[in-house]
């Protein structure tokens, strides 16, 4: 098959678990997406987010609209799907976030759910969302939005408190509402 005959867009990805010593594929899992994205887009594609492992579970993110938790043997524990902003909404596919391990939760970046009262006034914005590692339920959503071009990072304030650094609507600074919630979540351990 000639490369010009290959599909140019897709939405589904496959998560791979490899043996670190041999490179042998131990298991794979499908991760269905909700919107198409260009393959090998200059900035990102559905497979851009890095998987994370907490020693008990593996978390794969499909930037086309899914995050899943799996046992170390590849058994699915839960799958959460959402519909990202895309070309149909007037936005390019450009998802540059990474999931963050918060201890008991995984931090993801997603649009608000349709039934959230803020959804109508925050078209095109994404929100940090903490998902419980055990079952994927939403533990909290940040009070304010950020763009799809944002890559939040976990760090520490000058005082040593763990916090998430991310951009806000029209600014870039350390966000206190999210920091407070993250700090409370992290200090429970």
Short mmCIF file of N, CA, C and O in Angstrom, two decimals, residues 28-149:
data_model
loop_
_atom_site.label_atom_id
_atom_site.label_comp_id
_atom_site.label_asym_id
_atom_site.label_seq_id
_atom_site.Cartn_x
_atom_site.Cartn_y
_atom_site.Cartn_z
N UNK A 28 -1.77 -5.49 25.21
CA UNK A 28 -2.23 -4.24 24.59
C UNK A 28 -3.68 -4.01 24.98
O UNK A 28 -4.40 -4.95 25.34
N UNK A 29 -4.09 -2.76 24.95
CA UNK A 29 -5.48 -2.40 25.23
C UNK A 29 -5.95 -1.35 24.23
O UNK A 29 -5.20 -0.42 23.91
N UNK A 30 -7.17 -1.49 23.70
CA UNK A 30 -7.70 -0.45 22.82
C UNK A 30 -8.21 0.72 23.64
O UNK A 30 -8.74 0.53 24.74
N UNK A 31 -8.03 1.92 23.15
CA UNK A 31 -8.54 3.11 23.81
C UNK A 31 -9.28 3.93 22.76
O UNK A 31 -8.67 4.67 21.98
N UNK A 32 -10.61 3.78 22.71
CA UNK A 32 -11.39 4.48 21.67
C UNK A 32 -11.46 5.98 21.93
O UNK A 32 -11.55 6.42 23.07
N UNK A 33 -11.41 6.75 20.86
CA UNK A 33 -11.54 8.20 20.95
C UNK A 33 -12.90 8.66 20.49
O UNK A 33 -13.70 7.87 19.98
N UNK A 34 -13.16 9.95 20.63
CA UNK A 34 -14.46 10.51 20.25
C UNK A 34 -14.40 11.46 19.05
O UNK A 34 -15.41 11.70 18.42
N UNK A 35 -13.21 12.04 18.78
CA UNK A 35 -13.09 12.94 17.63
C UNK A 35 -11.86 12.54 16.82
O UNK A 35 -10.90 12.00 17.36
N UNK A 36 -11.90 12.81 15.52
CA UNK A 36 -10.76 12.52 14.67
C UNK A 36 -9.63 13.52 14.92
O UNK A 36 -9.87 14.67 15.27
N UNK A 37 -8.42 13.03 14.73
CA UNK A 37 -7.25 13.91 14.77
C UNK A 37 -6.33 13.50 13.64
O UNK A 37 -6.35 12.35 13.19
N UNK A 38 -5.52 14.43 13.15
CA UNK A 38 -4.58 14.08 12.09
C UNK A 38 -3.47 13.19 12.65
O UNK A 38 -2.99 13.40 13.76
N UNK A 39 -3.08 12.17 11.88
CA UNK A 39 -1.93 11.35 12.26
C UNK A 39 -0.66 12.18 12.07
O UNK A 39 -0.54 12.94 11.12
N UNK A 40 0.25 12.04 12.99
CA UNK A 40 1.55 12.71 12.92
C UNK A 40 1.40 14.22 12.73
O UNK A 40 2.15 14.85 12.00
N UNK A 41 0.41 14.80 13.41
CA UNK A 41 0.21 16.25 13.39
C UNK A 41 1.48 16.90 13.94
O UNK A 41 2.15 16.34 14.80
N UNK A 42 1.81 18.07 13.48
CA UNK A 42 3.07 18.72 13.86
C UNK A 42 3.19 18.94 15.37
O UNK A 42 4.29 19.00 15.90
N UNK A 43 2.08 19.07 16.08
CA UNK A 43 2.14 19.40 17.51
C UNK A 43 1.71 18.25 18.41
O UNK A 43 2.24 18.07 19.49
N UNK A 44 0.71 17.51 18.03
CA UNK A 44 0.21 16.44 18.88
C UNK A 44 -0.75 15.57 18.08
O UNK A 44 -1.21 15.94 17.01
N UNK A 45 -1.05 14.39 18.61
CA UNK A 45 -2.10 13.55 18.05
C UNK A 45 -2.75 12.80 19.20
O UNK A 45 -2.46 13.06 20.37
N UNK A 46 -3.62 11.86 18.90
CA UNK A 46 -4.37 11.16 19.95
C UNK A 46 -3.46 10.42 20.92
O UNK A 46 -3.81 10.23 22.08
N UNK A 47 -2.28 10.02 20.46
CA UNK A 47 -1.38 9.25 21.32
C UNK A 47 -0.36 10.11 22.06
O UNK A 47 0.54 9.57 22.72
N UNK A 48 -0.45 11.42 22.00
CA UNK A 48 0.56 12.30 22.61
C UNK A 48 0.71 12.15 24.12
O UNK A 48 1.84 12.16 24.61
N UNK A 49 -0.36 12.05 24.92
CA UNK A 49 -0.15 11.95 26.37
C UNK A 49 0.61 10.68 26.76
O UNK A 49 0.33 9.59 26.24
N UNK A 50 1.55 10.82 27.66
CA UNK A 50 2.38 9.71 28.12
C UNK A 50 1.61 8.86 29.12
O UNK A 50 1.00 9.40 30.04
N UNK A 51 1.63 7.54 28.99
CA UNK A 51 1.01 6.69 30.01
C UNK A 51 1.74 6.87 31.35
O UNK A 51 2.92 7.23 31.38
N UNK A 52 1.03 6.63 32.44
CA UNK A 52 1.67 6.66 33.75
C UNK A 52 1.33 5.38 34.50
O UNK A 52 0.32 4.73 34.23
N UNK A 53 2.21 5.00 35.42
CA UNK A 53 2.03 3.79 36.22
C UNK A 53 2.35 4.14 37.66
O UNK A 53 3.38 4.77 37.93
N UNK A 54 1.48 3.75 38.58
CA UNK A 54 1.72 4.02 40.00
C UNK A 54 2.21 2.78 40.75
O UNK A 54 2.25 2.76 41.97
N UNK A 55 2.58 1.73 40.01
CA UNK A 55 3.05 0.50 40.63
C UNK A 55 1.95 -0.52 40.84
O UNK A 55 2.22 -1.69 41.07
N UNK A 56 0.69 -0.06 40.77
CA UNK A 56 -0.48 -0.94 40.90
C UNK A 56 -1.36 -0.91 39.66
O UNK A 56 -2.01 -1.89 39.33
N UNK A 57 -1.39 0.26 39.00
CA UNK A 57 -2.25 0.47 37.84
C UNK A 57 -1.48 1.23 36.77
O UNK A 57 -0.54 1.95 37.07
N UNK A 58 -1.94 1.04 35.53
CA UNK A 58 -1.41 1.78 34.39
C UNK A 58 -2.56 2.64 33.86
O UNK A 58 -3.69 2.16 33.73
N UNK A 59 -2.26 3.90 33.55
CA UNK A 59 -3.26 4.83 33.03
C UNK A 59 -2.84 5.27 31.64
O UNK A 59 -1.74 5.79 31.46
N UNK A 60 -3.73 5.03 30.67
CA UNK A 60 -3.50 5.48 29.29
C UNK A 60 -4.50 6.59 28.99
O UNK A 60 -5.66 6.51 29.38
N UNK A 61 -4.04 7.61 28.25
CA UNK A 61 -4.91 8.70 27.83
C UNK A 61 -4.91 8.77 26.31
O UNK A 61 -3.85 8.75 25.68
N UNK A 62 -6.09 8.85 25.74
CA UNK A 62 -6.26 9.11 24.32
C UNK A 62 -6.73 10.56 24.23
O UNK A 62 -7.82 10.89 24.70
N UNK A 63 -5.92 11.44 23.65
CA UNK A 63 -6.27 12.86 23.57
C UNK A 63 -7.51 13.10 22.72
O UNK A 63 -8.07 14.19 22.73
N UNK A 64 -7.97 12.09 22.00
CA UNK A 64 -9.23 12.20 21.25
C UNK A 64 -10.44 11.90 22.13
O UNK A 64 -11.55 11.80 21.63
N UNK A 65 -10.22 11.74 23.45
CA UNK A 65 -11.35 11.67 24.35
C UNK A 65 -11.52 10.45 25.22
O UNK A 65 -12.64 10.01 25.43
N UNK A 66 -10.43 9.91 25.80
CA UNK A 66 -10.60 8.78 26.72
C UNK A 66 -9.41 8.67 27.66
O UNK A 66 -8.29 9.03 27.30
N UNK A 67 -9.67 8.19 28.86
CA UNK A 67 -8.63 7.82 29.81
C UNK A 67 -9.08 6.51 30.45
O UNK A 67 -10.26 6.34 30.77
N UNK A 68 -8.15 5.59 30.59
CA UNK A 68 -8.49 4.29 31.17
C UNK A 68 -7.45 3.85 32.18
O UNK A 68 -6.27 4.18 32.06
N UNK A 69 -7.91 3.10 33.17
CA UNK A 69 -7.03 2.51 34.18
C UNK A 69 -7.03 1.00 34.00
O UNK A 69 -8.09 0.39 33.77
N UNK A 70 -5.85 0.40 34.11
CA UNK A 70 -5.67 -1.03 33.87
C UNK A 70 -4.79 -1.63 34.96
O UNK A 70 -3.90 -0.95 35.49
N UNK A 71 -5.02 -2.91 35.27
CA UNK A 71 -4.13 -3.61 36.19
C UNK A 71 -2.79 -3.82 35.50
O UNK A 71 -2.67 -3.61 34.29
N UNK A 72 -1.82 -4.27 36.25
CA UNK A 72 -0.51 -4.54 35.67
C UNK A 72 -0.54 -5.72 34.71
O UNK A 72 0.40 -5.94 33.96
N UNK A 73 -1.65 -6.46 34.72
CA UNK A 73 -1.85 -7.57 33.78
C UNK A 73 -2.70 -7.18 32.58
O UNK A 73 -3.02 -8.02 31.75
N UNK A 74 -3.12 -5.91 32.51
CA UNK A 74 -3.88 -5.43 31.35
C UNK A 74 -5.38 -5.52 31.48
O UNK A 74 -6.10 -5.26 30.51
N UNK A 75 -5.90 -5.85 32.65
CA UNK A 75 -7.36 -5.91 32.86
C UNK A 75 -7.88 -4.49 33.08
O UNK A 75 -7.37 -3.76 33.93
N UNK A 76 -8.91 -4.12 32.31
CA UNK A 76 -9.46 -2.78 32.45
C UNK A 76 -10.21 -2.64 33.77
O UNK A 76 -11.07 -3.46 34.10
N UNK A 77 -9.87 -1.59 34.51
CA UNK A 77 -10.56 -1.27 35.76
C UNK A 77 -11.69 -0.27 35.50
O UNK A 77 -12.76 -0.39 36.06
N UNK A 78 -11.41 0.73 34.68
CA UNK A 78 -12.43 1.71 34.30
C UNK A 78 -11.97 2.47 33.05
O UNK A 78 -10.79 2.49 32.73
N UNK A 79 -12.95 3.04 32.38
CA UNK A 79 -12.70 3.85 31.18
C UNK A 79 -13.62 5.06 31.25
O UNK A 79 -14.82 4.92 31.48
N UNK A 80 -13.05 6.24 31.12
CA UNK A 80 -13.83 7.48 31.08
C UNK A 80 -13.65 8.08 29.69
O UNK A 80 -12.54 8.21 29.20
N UNK A 81 -14.76 8.48 29.08
CA UNK A 81 -14.70 9.15 27.78
C UNK A 81 -15.30 10.54 27.89
O UNK A 81 -16.19 10.78 28.70
N UNK A 82 -14.81 11.45 27.09
CA UNK A 82 -15.32 12.81 26.98
C UNK A 82 -15.14 13.24 25.54
O UNK A 82 -14.45 12.58 24.78
N UNK A 83 -15.75 14.35 25.17
CA UNK A 83 -15.61 14.85 23.81
C UNK A 83 -14.77 16.12 23.83
O UNK A 83 -15.22 17.15 24.33
N UNK A 84 -13.53 16.04 23.33
CA UNK A 84 -12.66 17.21 23.30
C UNK A 84 -13.14 18.24 22.29
O UNK A 84 -13.89 17.93 21.37
N UNK A 85 -12.66 19.47 22.46
CA UNK A 85 -12.90 20.49 21.44
C UNK A 85 -12.15 20.06 20.19
O UNK A 85 -11.08 19.48 20.27
N UNK A 86 -12.71 20.36 19.03
CA UNK A 86 -12.06 19.98 17.79
C UNK A 86 -12.44 20.91 16.67
O UNK A 86 -13.04 21.97 16.87
N UNK A 87 -12.10 20.51 15.45
CA UNK A 87 -12.35 21.35 14.28
C UNK A 87 -13.83 21.67 14.10
O UNK A 87 -14.18 22.75 13.64
N UNK A 88 -14.70 20.75 14.46
CA UNK A 88 -16.15 21.01 14.35
C UNK A 88 -16.57 22.19 15.24
O UNK A 88 -17.56 22.85 14.98
N UNK A 89 -15.78 22.45 16.30
CA UNK A 89 -16.06 23.56 17.22
C UNK A 89 -15.27 24.81 16.87
O UNK A 89 -15.33 25.80 17.57
N UNK A 90 -14.46 24.73 15.80
CA UNK A 90 -13.66 25.87 15.40
C UNK A 90 -12.27 25.89 16.02
O UNK A 90 -11.60 26.92 16.01
N UNK A 91 -11.83 24.75 16.58
CA UNK A 91 -10.51 24.68 17.21
C UNK A 91 -9.68 23.60 16.54
O UNK A 91 -10.19 22.54 16.22
N UNK A 92 -8.38 23.83 16.35
CA UNK A 92 -7.53 22.78 15.78
C UNK A 92 -7.32 21.67 16.81
O UNK A 92 -7.46 21.89 18.01
N UNK A 93 -6.96 20.49 16.34
CA UNK A 93 -6.60 19.42 17.26
C UNK A 93 -5.20 19.71 17.75
O UNK A 93 -4.24 19.63 17.01
N UNK A 94 -5.06 20.08 19.00
CA UNK A 94 -3.75 20.38 19.56
C UNK A 94 -3.83 20.14 21.06
O UNK A 94 -4.17 21.03 21.82
N UNK A 95 -3.55 18.94 21.46
CA UNK A 95 -3.67 18.55 22.87
C UNK A 95 -2.27 18.32 23.42
O UNK A 95 -1.63 17.34 23.10
N UNK A 96 -1.81 19.22 24.26
CA UNK A 96 -0.44 19.15 24.75
C UNK A 96 -0.38 18.99 26.26
O UNK A 96 0.43 19.63 26.93
N UNK A 97 -1.22 18.18 26.82
CA UNK A 97 -1.22 17.97 28.26
C UNK A 97 -0.68 16.58 28.58
O UNK A 97 -0.58 15.73 27.72
N UNK A 98 -0.34 16.38 29.83
CA UNK A 98 0.10 15.08 30.34
C UNK A 98 -0.73 14.75 31.58
O UNK A 98 -1.01 15.64 32.39
N UNK A 99 -1.10 13.49 31.77
CA UNK A 99 -1.77 13.12 33.02
C UNK A 99 -0.78 13.27 34.17
O UNK A 99 0.43 13.12 33.98
N UNK A 100 -1.28 13.58 35.35
CA UNK A 100 -0.43 13.77 36.53
C UNK A 100 -0.92 12.85 37.64
O UNK A 100 -2.12 12.82 37.95
N UNK A 101 -0.01 12.12 38.25
CA UNK A 101 -0.32 11.24 39.37
C UNK A 101 -0.36 12.08 40.64
O UNK A 101 0.64 12.65 41.05
N UNK A 102 -1.55 12.16 41.27
CA UNK A 102 -1.72 12.94 42.50
C UNK A 102 -1.77 12.06 43.74
O UNK A 102 -2.17 12.52 44.80
N UNK A 103 -1.42 10.81 43.62
CA UNK A 103 -1.51 9.91 44.78
C UNK A 103 -2.75 9.05 44.67
O UNK A 103 -2.70 7.96 44.11
N UNK A 104 -3.89 9.54 45.17
CA UNK A 104 -5.15 8.81 45.08
C UNK A 104 -5.93 9.12 43.82
O UNK A 104 -6.97 8.50 43.56
N UNK A 105 -5.46 10.08 43.05
CA UNK A 105 -6.20 10.52 41.86
C UNK A 105 -5.23 10.76 40.71
O UNK A 105 -4.03 10.93 40.90
N UNK A 106 -5.79 10.79 39.50
CA UNK A 106 -5.05 11.15 38.29
C UNK A 106 -5.64 12.46 37.80
O UNK A 106 -6.87 12.61 37.71
N UNK A 107 -4.77 13.42 37.50
CA UNK A 107 -5.22 14.72 37.02
C UNK A 107 -5.22 14.70 35.50
O UNK A 107 -4.22 14.34 34.87
N UNK A 108 -6.36 15.06 34.91
CA UNK A 108 -6.51 15.12 33.46
C UNK A 108 -7.00 16.51 33.08
O UNK A 108 -7.46 17.27 33.93
N UNK A 109 -6.93 16.85 31.81
CA UNK A 109 -7.39 18.14 31.30
C UNK A 109 -8.49 17.88 30.29
O UNK A 109 -8.24 17.24 29.27
N UNK A 110 -9.72 18.35 30.59
CA UNK A 110 -10.89 18.04 29.76
C UNK A 110 -11.84 19.23 29.71
O UNK A 110 -11.85 20.04 30.62
N UNK A 111 -12.71 19.27 28.69
CA UNK A 111 -13.81 20.24 28.72
C UNK A 111 -14.77 19.89 29.84
O UNK A 111 -14.77 18.77 30.35
N UNK A 112 -15.60 20.84 30.20
CA UNK A 112 -16.64 20.57 31.19
C UNK A 112 -17.68 19.62 30.62
O UNK A 112 -17.91 19.59 29.41
N UNK A 113 -18.33 18.86 31.48
CA UNK A 113 -19.45 18.03 31.05
C UNK A 113 -20.58 18.95 30.60
O UNK A 113 -20.74 20.07 31.10
N UNK A 114 -21.40 18.48 29.67
CA UNK A 114 -22.49 19.29 29.10
C UNK A 114 -23.46 19.77 30.18
O UNK A 114 -24.04 20.85 30.05
N UNK A 115 -23.64 19.00 31.24
CA UNK A 115 -24.60 19.40 32.28
C UNK A 115 -23.99 20.34 33.33
O UNK A 115 -24.67 20.77 34.25
N UNK A 116 -22.72 20.70 33.20
CA UNK A 116 -22.09 21.65 34.11
C UNK A 116 -22.61 23.04 33.77
O UNK A 116 -22.57 23.45 32.60
N UNK A 117 -23.10 23.82 34.74
CA UNK A 117 -23.64 25.17 34.45
C UNK A 117 -22.64 26.10 33.77
O UNK A 117 -23.03 27.01 33.06
N UNK A 118 -21.34 25.86 33.95
CA UNK A 118 -20.32 26.73 33.35
C UNK A 118 -20.06 26.40 31.88
O UNK A 118 -19.42 27.18 31.17
N UNK A 119 -20.53 25.25 31.41
CA UNK A 119 -20.20 24.78 30.06
C UNK A 119 -20.62 25.78 28.97
O UNK A 119 -19.88 26.01 28.01
N UNK A 120 -21.76 26.39 29.11
CA UNK A 120 -22.27 27.31 28.08
C UNK A 120 -21.40 28.55 27.92
O UNK A 120 -21.30 29.11 26.83
N UNK A 121 -20.73 28.97 28.98
CA UNK A 121 -19.92 30.18 28.92
C UNK A 121 -18.43 29.89 28.80
O UNK A 121 -17.62 30.81 28.78
N UNK A 122 -18.06 28.62 28.72
CA UNK A 122 -16.64 28.26 28.64
C UNK A 122 -16.34 27.37 27.44
O UNK A 122 -15.55 26.43 27.51
N UNK A 123 -16.97 27.68 26.32
CA UNK A 123 -16.72 26.94 25.09
C UNK A 123 -15.26 27.12 24.69
O UNK A 123 -14.74 28.22 24.65
N UNK A 124 -14.58 26.01 24.41
CA UNK A 124 -13.19 26.07 24.02
C UNK A 124 -12.20 25.97 25.17
O UNK A 124 -11.01 25.87 24.94
N UNK A 125 -12.69 26.00 26.39
CA UNK A 125 -11.82 25.91 27.56
C UNK A 125 -11.81 24.49 28.11
O UNK A 125 -12.79 23.75 28.01
N UNK A 126 -10.70 24.11 28.71
CA UNK A 126 -10.56 22.84 29.40
C UNK A 126 -10.32 23.11 30.87
O UNK A 126 -9.89 24.20 31.25
N UNK A 127 -10.59 22.10 31.69
CA UNK A 127 -10.48 22.24 33.13
C UNK A 127 -9.70 21.06 33.71
O UNK A 127 -9.88 19.92 33.28
N UNK A 128 -8.86 21.35 34.68
CA UNK A 128 -8.19 20.28 35.40
C UNK A 128 -9.26 19.46 36.13
O UNK A 128 -10.13 20.02 36.79
N UNK A 129 -9.19 18.15 35.98
CA UNK A 129 -10.17 17.25 36.59
C UNK A 129 -9.41 16.13 37.29
O UNK A 129 -8.60 15.44 36.67
N UNK A 130 -9.66 15.96 38.57
CA UNK A 130 -9.04 14.88 39.34
C UNK A 130 -9.98 13.68 39.30
O UNK A 130 -11.14 13.76 39.72
N UNK A 131 -9.46 12.56 38.80
CA UNK A 131 -10.23 11.32 38.70
C UNK A 131 -9.71 10.33 39.74
O UNK A 131 -8.50 10.09 39.83
N UNK A 132 -10.63 9.76 40.51
CA UNK A 132 -10.25 8.78 41.52
C UNK A 132 -9.62 7.58 40.83
O UNK A 132 -10.18 7.03 39.87
N UNK A 133 -8.47 7.16 41.30
CA UNK A 133 -7.76 6.05 40.66
C UNK A 133 -8.53 4.73 40.75
O UNK A 133 -8.40 3.88 39.87
N UNK A 134 -9.31 4.55 41.79
CA UNK A 134 -10.00 3.26 41.99
C UNK A 134 -11.11 3.02 40.98
O UNK A 134 -11.27 1.92 40.48
N UNK A 135 -11.91 4.07 40.69
CA UNK A 135 -13.08 3.85 39.84
C UNK A 135 -13.30 4.92 38.77
O UNK A 135 -14.23 4.84 37.99
N UNK A 136 -12.44 5.93 38.72
CA UNK A 136 -12.53 6.94 37.67
C UNK A 136 -13.54 8.04 37.92
O UNK A 136 -13.71 8.92 37.07
N UNK A 137 -14.22 8.03 39.08
CA UNK A 137 -15.20 9.10 39.31
C UNK A 137 -14.48 10.43 39.53
O UNK A 137 -13.34 10.46 39.98
N UNK A 138 -15.15 11.51 39.16
CA UNK A 138 -14.58 12.84 39.31
C UNK A 138 -14.57 13.23 40.78
O UNK A 138 -15.62 13.25 41.42
N UNK A 139 -13.40 13.53 41.30
CA UNK A 139 -13.27 13.98 42.69
C UNK A 139 -13.43 15.48 42.78
O UNK A 139 -13.99 15.99 43.74
N UNK A 140 -12.88 16.20 41.80
CA UNK A 140 -13.05 17.65 41.74
C UNK A 140 -12.67 18.15 40.35
O UNK A 140 -11.98 17.48 39.60
N UNK A 141 -13.17 19.34 40.04
CA UNK A 141 -12.85 20.05 38.80
C UNK A 141 -12.39 21.44 39.19
O UNK A 141 -13.01 22.09 40.04
N UNK A 142 -11.32 21.91 38.59
CA UNK A 142 -10.81 23.25 38.90
C UNK A 142 -11.88 24.31 38.64
O UNK A 142 -12.74 24.14 37.77
N UNK A 143 -11.79 25.39 39.38
CA UNK A 143 -12.79 26.46 39.28
C UNK A 143 -12.69 27.25 37.98
O UNK A 143 -13.68 27.79 37.52
N UNK A 144 -11.50 27.32 37.41
CA UNK A 144 -11.34 28.12 36.20
C UNK A 144 -10.68 27.30 35.10
O UNK A 144 -10.05 26.28 35.35
N UNK A 145 -10.86 27.76 33.86
CA UNK A 145 -10.43 27.00 32.70
C UNK A 145 -9.04 27.34 32.21
O UNK A 145 -8.44 28.32 32.63
N UNK A 146 -8.57 26.51 31.31
CA UNK A 146 -7.30 26.72 30.63
C UNK A 146 -7.46 26.25 29.19
O UNK A 146 -8.49 25.67 28.84
N UNK A 147 -6.49 26.50 28.36
CA UNK A 147 -6.62 26.16 26.94
C UNK A 147 -6.18 24.72 26.67
O UNK A 147 -5.62 24.06 27.53
N UNK A 148 -6.38 24.27 25.44
CA UNK A 148 -5.91 22.94 25.04
C UNK A 148 -4.41 22.94 24.83
O UNK A 148 -3.81 21.89 24.68
N UNK A 149 -3.79 24.10 24.80
CA UNK A 149 -2.35 24.20 24.57
C UNK A 149 -1.56 24.15 25.86
O UNK A 149 -0.36 24.33 25.87
#
